[in-house]
Amino acid sequence: MAAKEIKKGIHWVGAVDWDRVLFDEIVALPEGTSYNAYLVLGGEKVALIDTVEPYKRTELFENLQELGIEKIDYIVSNHAEQDHSGAIPYVLERFPEAKVVTNAKCKAMLQDLLFLSDDVFKIVSDRETLNLGGKTLQFFLAPWVHWPETMFTYAVEDKVLFSCDFLGSHIATSELFDTTDENRAKVYLETKRYYAEIMMPFRNFIKKHLLLIEELSPEIIAPSHGVVIKETEFILNAYRKWVSDNVKPLVLIPFVSMHGSTRTMVEFLTRELSRRNIEVRPYNLITADLSNIAMELVDAAAVVFASPAVLAGAHPSVIGFAYLMNGLRPKTRFLSIIGSYGWSGTVVEKHLKAVLSSIKAEWIEPVMIKGFPGRDDFERLETLAEILSEKLKTA
Ligand code: FEO
């Protein structure tokens, strides 16, 4: 996509990856993605904020050429992950006078990943500034959005915040620059998916970063992926809600059923919760898009895993999802398990509890039944629905 000016003297010069379907080989990209690099033209110096995936470097160079750029003084690296740093060696090859501006931790990671020599770096500390001539860049250490070395760069006079991965979305679009009435729902959805899959484990760090952004009060937020945000409160308010300690009275039931016993239990529990006016959403893990469940985990109050016993444990697809949830560390308050077994009634619970060790939620007595559910089993499920509905009323 062609270069675009987002404010006088500040241009998007990145690359759009229209048909990429996975990031880090795990994060679903139903809308593709972009690698947003930005050029800041000061009166004396020129700074490039981040680069692109190395296989997309031609697009970056085309955009620089289109703007007639013959000199780059600084390459600011907000994050060492290769989707933003990977083309730095190619930019240095083309502009050998450029210095890589970053913090000490990011420098070390860039050297591990890209074998850059010491003399190409200019190290900056928290809140340090860099004068480009009429445009000042200020750097803010912002660890864990998404790695420990991440930082923000702020164009002070223009009030543009280059927020790195933070507040981004995986969206490939030629309408890169803003939220409009037409795309508002898509931007919200993809920003939430991005938060769920990438940022959610760092919720407590993010709370602090949101306060910093409030202090800066930027007019434009220019993240490293997806749309550039002019309606900053739209995204900041969404983030404030997601990182808050509040949960939604919603029960998720990720399940697998081999011969229908567990499915029958899931359907019964779903009906019983719904009868009590509790929002409930079963997800068949064999067919569900995990990123959709991850989005629900952002604020669901309870998760009931439903699995048959198989291979001396829970079903591998249930374990796979539990492992993902354990890593994403959502603010789920209550957990439980239902399912069916043939000869060993405890293996599913033991397996799942071991995998979910990072989730600090209250466990509600599981309902594991032998064979197909009978009358007593349905009564136990009714009791589980009653307990959940009482808990969720006060969650
Ligand atoms: Fe977009 Fe953490 O890289």
CSV table of C-alpha atoms and ligand atoms in Angstrom, one decimal:
chain,number,residue,atom,x,y,z
A,1,MET,CA,0.0,0.0,0.0
A,2,ALA,CA,1.2,3.5,-0.8
A,3,ALA,CA,2.7,5.8,1.9
A,4,LYS,CA,0.1,8.0,3.6
A,5,GLU,CA,0.5,11.2,5.6
A,6,ILE,CA,-1.1,11.0,9.1
A,7,LYS,CA,-0.1,14.4,10.2
A,8,LYS,CA,2.1,17.1,8.6
A,9,GLY,CA,5.6,15.6,8.3
A,10,ILE,CA,4.6,12.2,9.7
A,11,HIS,CA,3.9,9.4,7.2
A,12,TRP,CA,2.8,5.8,7.3
A,13,VAL,CA,5.4,3.9,5.3
A,14,GLY,CA,4.7,0.2,6.3
A,15,ALA,CA,3.4,-2.9,4.6
A,16,VAL,CA,0.0,-4.6,4.5
A,17,ASP,CA,-0.1,-8.4,4.7
A,18,TRP,CA,-3.5,-9.1,3.1
A,19,ASP,CA,-3.6,-12.9,3.3
A,20,ARG,CA,-1.5,-13.8,6.3
A,21,VAL,CA,-3.7,-16.2,8.4
A,22,LEU,CA,-1.6,-16.9,11.5
A,23,PHE,CA,0.8,-14.8,13.6
A,24,ASP,CA,3.4,-16.6,15.8
A,25,GLU,CA,1.8,-19.7,14.3
A,26,ILE,CA,-1.0,-19.5,16.9
A,27,VAL,CA,-2.8,-16.1,16.6
A,28,ALA,CA,-5.7,-16.2,14.1
A,29,LEU,CA,-5.7,-13.3,11.6
A,30,PRO,CA,-9.1,-13.5,9.9
A,31,GLU,CA,-8.6,-9.9,8.5
A,32,GLY,CA,-4.9,-10.3,7.7
A,33,THR,CA,-2.6,-7.7,9.2
A,34,SER,CA,-0.2,-4.8,8.6
A,35,TYR,CA,3.2,-3.9,9.8
A,36,ASN,CA,3.1,-0.1,10.5
A,37,ALA,CA,6.3,1.7,10.1
A,38,TYR,CA,6.3,5.5,10.3
A,39,LEU,CA,8.5,8.3,9.0
A,40,VAL,CA,8.9,11.5,11.0
A,41,LEU,CA,10.5,14.4,9.0
A,42,GLY,CA,12.1,17.0,11.3
A,43,GLY,CA,13.7,20.1,10.0
A,44,GLU,CA,17.2,18.6,10.5
A,45,LYS,CA,16.8,14.9,11.0
A,46,VAL,CA,14.6,12.1,9.7
A,47,ALA,CA,13.5,9.2,11.9
A,48,LEU,CA,11.9,5.9,10.8
A,49,ILE,CA,9.8,4.4,13.6
A,50,ASP,CA,10.1,0.6,13.3
A,51,THR,CA,10.3,-1.4,10.1
A,52,VAL,CA,8.4,-4.4,8.7
A,53,GLU,CA,8.6,-8.1,8.4
A,54,PRO,CA,11.8,-8.7,6.3
A,55,TYR,CA,9.8,-10.4,3.5
A,56,LYS,CA,7.8,-7.2,3.2
A,57,ARG,CA,10.8,-4.8,3.0
A,58,THR,CA,10.2,-4.0,-0.7
A,59,GLU,CA,7.0,-2.3,0.2
A,60,LEU,CA,8.8,-0.2,2.9
A,61,PHE,CA,11.5,0.8,0.4
A,62,GLU,CA,8.9,1.7,-2.3
A,63,ASN,CA,7.2,4.0,0.2
A,64,LEU,CA,10.4,5.7,1.2
A,65,GLN,CA,11.3,6.1,-2.5
A,66,GLU,CA,7.8,7.5,-3.2
A,67,LEU,CA,8.5,10.2,-0.5
A,68,GLY,CA,11.9,11.0,-2.0
A,69,ILE,CA,13.8,9.9,1.1
A,70,GLU,CA,17.6,9.9,0.5
A,71,LYS,CA,18.7,10.0,4.1
A,72,ILE,CA,17.5,8.4,7.4
A,73,ASP,CA,19.2,9.5,10.5
A,74,TYR,CA,17.5,7.4,13.1
A,75,ILE,CA,15.7,4.0,13.0
A,76,VAL,CA,13.6,3.9,16.2
A,77,SER,CA,13.0,0.4,17.4
A,78,ASN,CA,10.1,0.2,19.8
A,79,HIS,CA,10.1,-3.7,19.9
A,80,ALA,CA,12.6,-6.3,18.9
A,81,GLU,CA,10.1,-8.8,17.5
A,82,GLN,CA,10.9,-9.5,13.9
A,83,ASP,CA,7.6,-8.3,12.4
A,84,HIS,CA,8.9,-4.8,13.3
A,85,SER,CA,12.6,-5.2,13.6
A,86,GLY,CA,13.4,-7.8,10.9
A,87,ALA,CA,14.0,-5.3,8.1
A,88,ILE,CA,16.4,-3.1,10.2
A,89,PRO,CA,19.5,-4.7,8.7
A,90,TYR,CA,18.2,-4.0,5.2
A,91,VAL,CA,17.5,-0.4,6.1
A,92,LEU,CA,21.0,0.0,7.6
A,93,GLU,CA,22.4,-1.5,4.4
A,94,ARG,CA,20.5,1.2,2.3
A,95,PHE,CA,21.1,4.0,4.8
A,96,PRO,CA,24.4,3.2,6.5
A,97,GLU,CA,24.6,6.5,8.4
A,98,ALA,CA,21.5,5.7,10.4
A,99,LYS,CA,21.6,4.9,14.1
A,100,VAL,CA,19.2,2.5,15.7
A,101,VAL,CA,17.5,4.3,18.6
A,102,THR,CA,16.3,2.0,21.3
A,103,ASN,CA,16.5,1.1,25.0
A,104,ALA,CA,19.2,-1.1,26.5
A,105,LYS,CA,17.1,-4.1,26.8
A,106,CYS,CA,15.8,-3.9,23.3
A,107,LYS,CA,19.4,-3.4,22.0
A,108,ALA,CA,20.4,-6.7,23.6
A,109,MET,CA,17.5,-8.5,22.0
A,110,LEU,CA,18.1,-7.0,18.6
A,111,GLN,CA,21.7,-8.1,18.8
A,112,ASP,CA,20.5,-11.7,19.7
A,113,LEU,CA,18.1,-11.7,16.8
A,114,LEU,CA,19.8,-9.7,14.1
A,115,PHE,CA,23.5,-9.7,14.9
A,116,LEU,CA,23.7,-5.8,14.8
A,117,SER,CA,27.1,-4.4,15.9
A,118,ASP,CA,27.4,-2.1,19.0
A,119,ASP,CA,28.3,1.0,17.0
A,120,VAL,CA,24.9,1.2,15.2
A,121,PHE,CA,23.0,1.9,18.4
A,122,LYS,CA,22.0,5.1,20.2
A,123,ILE,CA,20.6,4.0,23.6
A,124,VAL,CA,17.8,6.1,25.2
A,125,SER,CA,16.4,5.9,28.7
A,126,ASP,CA,12.9,6.4,30.0
A,127,ARG,CA,11.4,9.8,29.0
A,128,GLU,CA,14.6,10.9,27.1
A,129,THR,CA,14.0,13.1,24.1
A,130,LEU,CA,15.5,13.4,20.7
A,131,ASN,CA,15.3,16.6,18.7
A,132,LEU,CA,14.7,16.2,14.9
A,133,GLY,CA,14.4,20.0,14.3
A,134,GLY,CA,11.0,21.3,15.0
A,135,LYS,CA,9.8,17.8,16.0
A,136,THR,CA,10.8,16.1,19.2
A,137,LEU,CA,10.6,12.4,19.9
A,138,GLN,CA,10.2,11.3,23.5
A,139,PHE,CA,10.7,7.7,24.5
A,140,PHE,CA,8.8,5.9,27.3
A,141,LEU,CA,9.7,2.4,28.5
A,142,ALA,CA,6.5,0.3,28.4
A,143,PRO,CA,7.4,-3.3,29.3
A,144,TRP,CA,5.2,-6.2,28.3
A,145,VAL,CA,3.3,-4.9,25.4
A,146,HIS,CA,4.3,-7.4,24.1
A,147,TRP,CA,7.8,-8.4,25.3
A,148,PRO,CA,9.8,-7.0,28.2
A,149,GLU,CA,11.8,-4.5,26.1
A,150,THR,CA,8.8,-2.7,24.5
A,151,MET,CA,8.6,1.1,24.5
A,152,PHE,CA,6.5,3.9,23.2
A,153,THR,CA,7.7,6.8,21.1
A,154,TYR,CA,5.8,10.1,21.3
A,155,ALA,CA,6.0,12.9,18.7
A,156,VAL,CA,5.6,15.7,21.3
A,157,GLU,CA,4.6,18.7,19.2
A,158,ASP,CA,2.2,16.6,16.9
A,159,LYS,CA,0.8,14.6,19.8
A,160,VAL,CA,1.2,11.3,18.0
A,161,LEU,CA,1.9,8.2,20.1
A,162,PHE,CA,3.7,5.4,18.3
A,163,SER,CA,2.4,2.7,20.7
A,164,CYS,CA,4.2,-0.4,19.4
A,165,ASP,CA,2.1,-3.5,19.5
A,166,PHE,CA,-0.1,-1.9,22.2
A,167,LEU,CA,-3.6,-0.8,21.1
A,168,GLY,CA,-3.1,-2.4,17.7
A,169,SER,CA,-5.4,-4.7,15.7
A,170,HIS,CA,-4.7,-7.3,13.1
A,171,ILE,CA,-6.4,-5.7,10.1
A,172,ALA,CA,-5.3,-5.4,6.5
A,173,THR,CA,-7.0,-2.5,4.9
A,174,SER,CA,-6.3,0.4,2.5
A,175,GLU,CA,-8.5,2.5,4.7
A,176,LEU,CA,-5.8,2.4,7.3
A,177,PHE,CA,-6.3,5.7,9.0
A,178,ASP,CA,-9.2,5.8,11.3
A,179,THR,CA,-12.3,4.3,12.7
A,180,THR,CA,-15.4,5.2,10.6
A,181,ASP,CA,-19.0,4.5,11.2
A,182,GLU,CA,-18.7,1.7,8.6
A,183,ASN,CA,-15.7,-0.1,10.1
A,184,ARG,CA,-16.2,0.7,13.8
A,185,ALA,CA,-17.6,-2.7,14.6
A,186,LYS,CA,-14.8,-4.5,12.8
A,187,VAL,CA,-12.1,-2.3,14.5
A,188,TYR,CA,-13.6,-3.1,17.9
A,189,LEU,CA,-13.9,-6.8,17.2
A,190,GLU,CA,-10.3,-7.2,15.9
A,191,THR,CA,-8.9,-4.9,18.6
A,192,LYS,CA,-10.6,-7.2,21.2
A,193,ARG,CA,-9.3,-10.3,19.5
A,194,TYR,CA,-5.8,-8.8,19.5
A,195,TYR,CA,-6.1,-7.9,23.2
A,196,ALA,CA,-7.4,-11.4,24.0
A,197,GLU,CA,-4.6,-13.3,22.2
A,198,ILE,CA,-1.6,-11.0,22.7
A,199,MET,CA,-2.1,-8.5,25.5
A,200,MET,CA,-4.4,-10.2,28.1
A,201,PRO,CA,-1.6,-12.0,30.0
A,202,PHE,CA,-0.1,-8.5,30.7
A,203,ARG,CA,-3.3,-6.9,32.1
A,204,ASN,CA,-1.6,-5.4,35.2
A,205,PHE,CA,1.2,-3.8,33.2
A,206,ILE,CA,-1.4,-2.4,30.8
A,207,LYS,CA,-3.3,-0.7,33.6
A,208,LYS,CA,-0.2,1.4,34.2
A,209,HIS,CA,0.4,2.1,30.5
A,210,LEU,CA,-3.1,3.4,30.2
A,211,LEU,CA,-2.4,5.9,32.9
A,212,LEU,CA,0.7,7.1,31.1
A,213,ILE,CA,-1.4,7.6,27.9
A,214,GLU,CA,-4.0,9.5,29.8
A,215,GLU,CA,-1.1,11.8,31.0
A,216,LEU,CA,0.2,12.3,27.4
A,217,SER,CA,-3.3,12.7,26.0
A,218,PRO,CA,-2.3,12.0,22.4
A,219,GLU,CA,-4.4,13.2,19.4
A,220,ILE,CA,-3.4,10.2,17.3
A,221,ILE,CA,-2.4,6.7,18.4
A,222,ALA,CA,-0.3,5.0,15.7
A,223,PRO,CA,0.2,1.3,16.7
A,224,SER,CA,2.4,-1.2,14.9
A,225,HIS,CA,-0.5,-3.2,13.5
A,226,GLY,CA,-3.9,-2.2,12.0
A,227,VAL,CA,-5.7,1.1,11.9
A,228,VAL,CA,-4.3,4.4,13.1
A,229,ILE,CA,-6.6,5.7,15.8
A,230,LYS,CA,-7.9,9.3,15.9
A,231,GLU,CA,-10.9,8.5,18.1
A,232,THR,CA,-8.5,7.6,20.9
A,233,GLU,CA,-11.2,7.3,23.6
A,234,PHE,CA,-13.0,4.7,21.6
A,235,ILE,CA,-10.1,2.2,21.9
A,236,LEU,CA,-8.9,3.5,25.3
A,237,ASN,CA,-12.3,3.0,26.9
A,238,ALA,CA,-12.5,-0.5,25.5
A,239,TYR,CA,-9.1,-1.3,27.0
A,240,ARG,CA,-10.1,0.2,30.3
A,241,LYS,CA,-13.1,-2.2,30.4
A,242,TRP,CA,-11.1,-5.2,29.4
A,243,VAL,CA,-8.3,-4.7,31.9
A,244,SER,CA,-10.7,-3.8,34.8
A,245,ASP,CA,-11.4,-6.4,37.4
A,246,ASN,CA,-15.1,-6.5,36.4
A,247,VAL,CA,-16.4,-9.7,34.8
A,248,LYS,CA,-19.6,-10.3,32.8
A,249,PRO,CA,-22.1,-12.9,34.2
A,250,LEU,CA,-21.3,-15.3,31.3
A,251,VAL,CA,-20.6,-19.0,31.5
A,252,LEU,CA,-18.4,-20.5,28.8
A,253,ILE,CA,-18.6,-24.3,28.2
A,254,PRO,CA,-15.7,-25.5,26.0
A,255,PHE,CA,-16.5,-29.1,25.3
A,256,VAL,CA,-15.7,-32.3,23.4
A,257,SER,CA,-18.0,-35.3,23.3
A,258,MET,CA,-17.1,-38.6,21.7
A,259,HIS,CA,-20.4,-40.6,22.0
A,260,GLY,CA,-22.9,-38.0,23.1
A,261,SER,CA,-22.8,-38.4,26.9
A,262,THR,CA,-20.8,-35.2,27.5
A,263,ARG,CA,-22.8,-33.4,24.8
A,264,THR,CA,-26.0,-34.3,26.6
A,265,MET,CA,-24.6,-32.9,29.9
A,266,VAL,CA,-23.5,-29.7,28.1
A,267,GLU,CA,-27.0,-29.2,26.6
A,268,PHE,CA,-28.7,-29.8,29.9
A,269,LEU,CA,-26.4,-27.4,31.8
A,270,THR,CA,-26.8,-24.8,29.1
A,271,ARG,CA,-30.6,-25.1,29.4
A,272,GLU,CA,-30.5,-24.9,33.2
A,273,LEU,CA,-28.3,-21.8,33.2
A,274,SER,CA,-30.4,-20.2,30.5
A,275,ARG,CA,-33.5,-20.9,32.6
A,276,ARG,CA,-31.9,-19.0,35.4
A,277,ASN,CA,-31.2,-16.0,33.0
A,278,ILE,CA,-27.5,-16.6,33.0
A,279,GLU,CA,-25.8,-15.9,29.7
A,280,VAL,CA,-24.1,-19.2,28.5
A,281,ARG,CA,-22.1,-20.1,25.5
A,282,PRO,CA,-21.0,-23.7,24.7
A,283,TYR,CA,-18.2,-24.1,22.2
A,284,ASN,CA,-17.4,-27.4,20.5
A,285,LEU,CA,-13.6,-27.5,20.6
A,286,ILE,CA,-13.4,-29.7,17.5
A,287,THR,CA,-15.0,-27.0,15.3
A,288,ALA,CA,-14.7,-23.7,17.2
A,289,ASP,CA,-12.3,-20.9,16.3
A,290,LEU,CA,-10.1,-20.7,19.4
A,291,SER,CA,-9.6,-16.9,18.9
A,292,ASN,CA,-13.4,-16.4,19.3
A,293,ILE,CA,-13.3,-18.3,22.7
A,294,ALA,CA,-10.3,-16.3,23.7
A,295,MET,CA,-12.3,-13.1,23.1
A,296,GLU,CA,-15.0,-14.4,25.4
A,297,LEU,CA,-12.4,-15.1,28.0
A,298,VAL,CA,-11.7,-11.4,28.2
A,299,ASP,CA,-14.7,-10.9,30.5
A,300,ALA,CA,-16.5,-14.2,31.2
A,301,ALA,CA,-17.1,-14.8,34.9
A,302,ALA,CA,-17.0,-18.7,34.7
A,303,VAL,CA,-15.7,-21.5,32.5
A,304,VAL,CA,-17.1,-25.1,32.8
A,305,PHE,CA,-14.8,-27.5,30.9
A,306,ALA,CA,-16.7,-30.5,29.5
A,307,SER,CA,-14.7,-33.5,28.6
A,308,PRO,CA,-14.9,-37.3,28.4
A,309,ALA,CA,-12.2,-39.4,30.0
A,310,VAL,CA,-9.9,-40.7,27.2
A,311,LEU,CA,-6.2,-41.8,27.2
A,312,ALA,CA,-6.1,-41.6,31.0
A,313,GLY,CA,-7.0,-37.9,31.1
A,314,ALA,CA,-9.2,-35.2,29.6
A,315,HIS,CA,-9.6,-35.2,25.8
A,316,PRO,CA,-6.5,-33.7,24.1
A,317,SER,CA,-8.5,-30.9,22.5
A,318,VAL,CA,-9.9,-29.8,25.9
A,319,ILE,CA,-6.4,-30.0,27.3
A,320,GLY,CA,-5.1,-27.9,24.4
A,321,PHE,CA,-7.6,-25.2,25.1
A,322,ALA,CA,-7.0,-25.3,28.8
A,323,TYR,CA,-3.3,-24.9,28.2
A,324,LEU,CA,-4.0,-21.8,26.0
A,325,MET,CA,-6.3,-20.4,28.7
A,326,ASN,CA,-3.7,-20.9,31.4
A,327,GLY,CA,-1.2,-18.9,29.3
A,328,LEU,CA,-3.7,-16.1,28.5
A,329,ARG,CA,-4.5,-15.7,32.2
A,330,PRO,CA,-8.0,-14.3,32.0
A,331,LYS,CA,-9.8,-12.8,35.0
A,332,THR,CA,-12.2,-15.8,35.2
A,333,ARG,CA,-13.6,-16.1,38.7
A,334,PHE,CA,-15.1,-19.6,38.7
A,335,LEU,CA,-14.1,-22.9,37.1
A,336,SER,CA,-15.8,-26.3,37.0
A,337,ILE,CA,-15.7,-29.6,35.0
A,338,ILE,CA,-18.4,-31.8,33.7
A,339,GLY,CA,-18.1,-35.0,31.6
A,340,SER,CA,-18.4,-38.7,31.3
A,341,TYR,CA,-16.1,-41.7,32.0
A,342,GLY,CA,-16.1,-45.4,31.5
A,343,TRP,CA,-13.9,-46.7,34.4
A,344,SER,CA,-11.9,-43.9,36.0
A,345,GLY,CA,-13.8,-41.0,37.4
A,346,THR,CA,-11.0,-38.7,38.6
A,347,VAL,CA,-8.5,-38.5,35.7
A,348,VAL,CA,-10.2,-35.6,33.9
A,349,GLU,CA,-10.3,-33.4,37.0
A,350,LYS,CA,-6.7,-34.2,37.9
A,351,HIS,CA,-5.5,-33.5,34.3
A,352,LEU,CA,-7.3,-30.2,33.9
A,353,LYS,CA,-6.5,-28.9,37.4
A,354,ALA,CA,-2.8,-29.5,36.7
A,355,VAL,CA,-2.9,-27.7,33.4
A,356,LEU,CA,-4.9,-24.7,34.7
A,357,SER,CA,-2.5,-24.0,37.6
A,358,SER,CA,-2.0,-20.3,36.8
A,359,ILE,CA,-5.7,-19.5,36.9
A,360,LYS,CA,-6.6,-18.2,40.4
A,361,ALA,CA,-10.3,-18.9,40.2
A,362,GLU,CA,-12.6,-20.7,42.7
A,363,TRP,CA,-13.2,-24.3,41.7
A,364,ILE,CA,-16.8,-25.5,41.9
A,365,GLU,CA,-17.4,-29.3,42.6
A,366,PRO,CA,-17.1,-31.1,39.2
A,367,VAL,CA,-19.9,-33.3,37.9
A,368,MET,CA,-18.2,-36.4,36.3
A,369,ILE,CA,-20.6,-39.2,35.6
A,370,LYS,CA,-20.2,-42.9,34.6
A,371,GLY,CA,-21.6,-43.7,31.1
A,372,PHE,CA,-24.7,-41.9,29.9
A,373,PRO,CA,-26.3,-39.3,32.3
A,374,GLY,CA,-29.3,-40.6,34.3
A,375,ARG,CA,-31.8,-38.9,36.6
A,376,ASP,CA,-29.3,-38.5,39.5
A,377,ASP,CA,-26.7,-37.0,37.2
A,378,PHE,CA,-29.1,-34.4,35.8
A,379,GLU,CA,-29.9,-33.4,39.4
A,380,ARG,CA,-26.2,-32.9,40.1
A,381,LEU,CA,-26.1,-30.7,37.0
A,382,GLU,CA,-29.1,-28.7,38.2
A,383,THR,CA,-27.2,-28.1,41.4
A,384,LEU,CA,-24.2,-26.9,39.5
A,385,ALA,CA,-26.4,-24.5,37.5
A,386,GLU,CA,-27.9,-23.2,40.8
A,387,ILE,CA,-24.5,-22.7,42.4
A,388,LEU,CA,-23.1,-20.9,39.3
A,389,SER,CA,-26.1,-18.7,39.0
A,390,GLU,CA,-25.9,-17.7,42.7
A,391,LYS,CA,-22.1,-17.0,42.4
A,392,LEU,CA,-22.5,-15.0,39.2
A,393,LYS,CA,-25.2,-12.8,40.8
A,394,THR,CA,-22.5,-11.4,43.1
A,395,ALA,CA,-19.4,-11.7,40.8
B,1,FEO,FE1,3.9,-7.1,16.4
B,1,FEO,FE2,5.2,-8.4,19.2
B,1,FEO,O1,5.1,-7.9,17.4
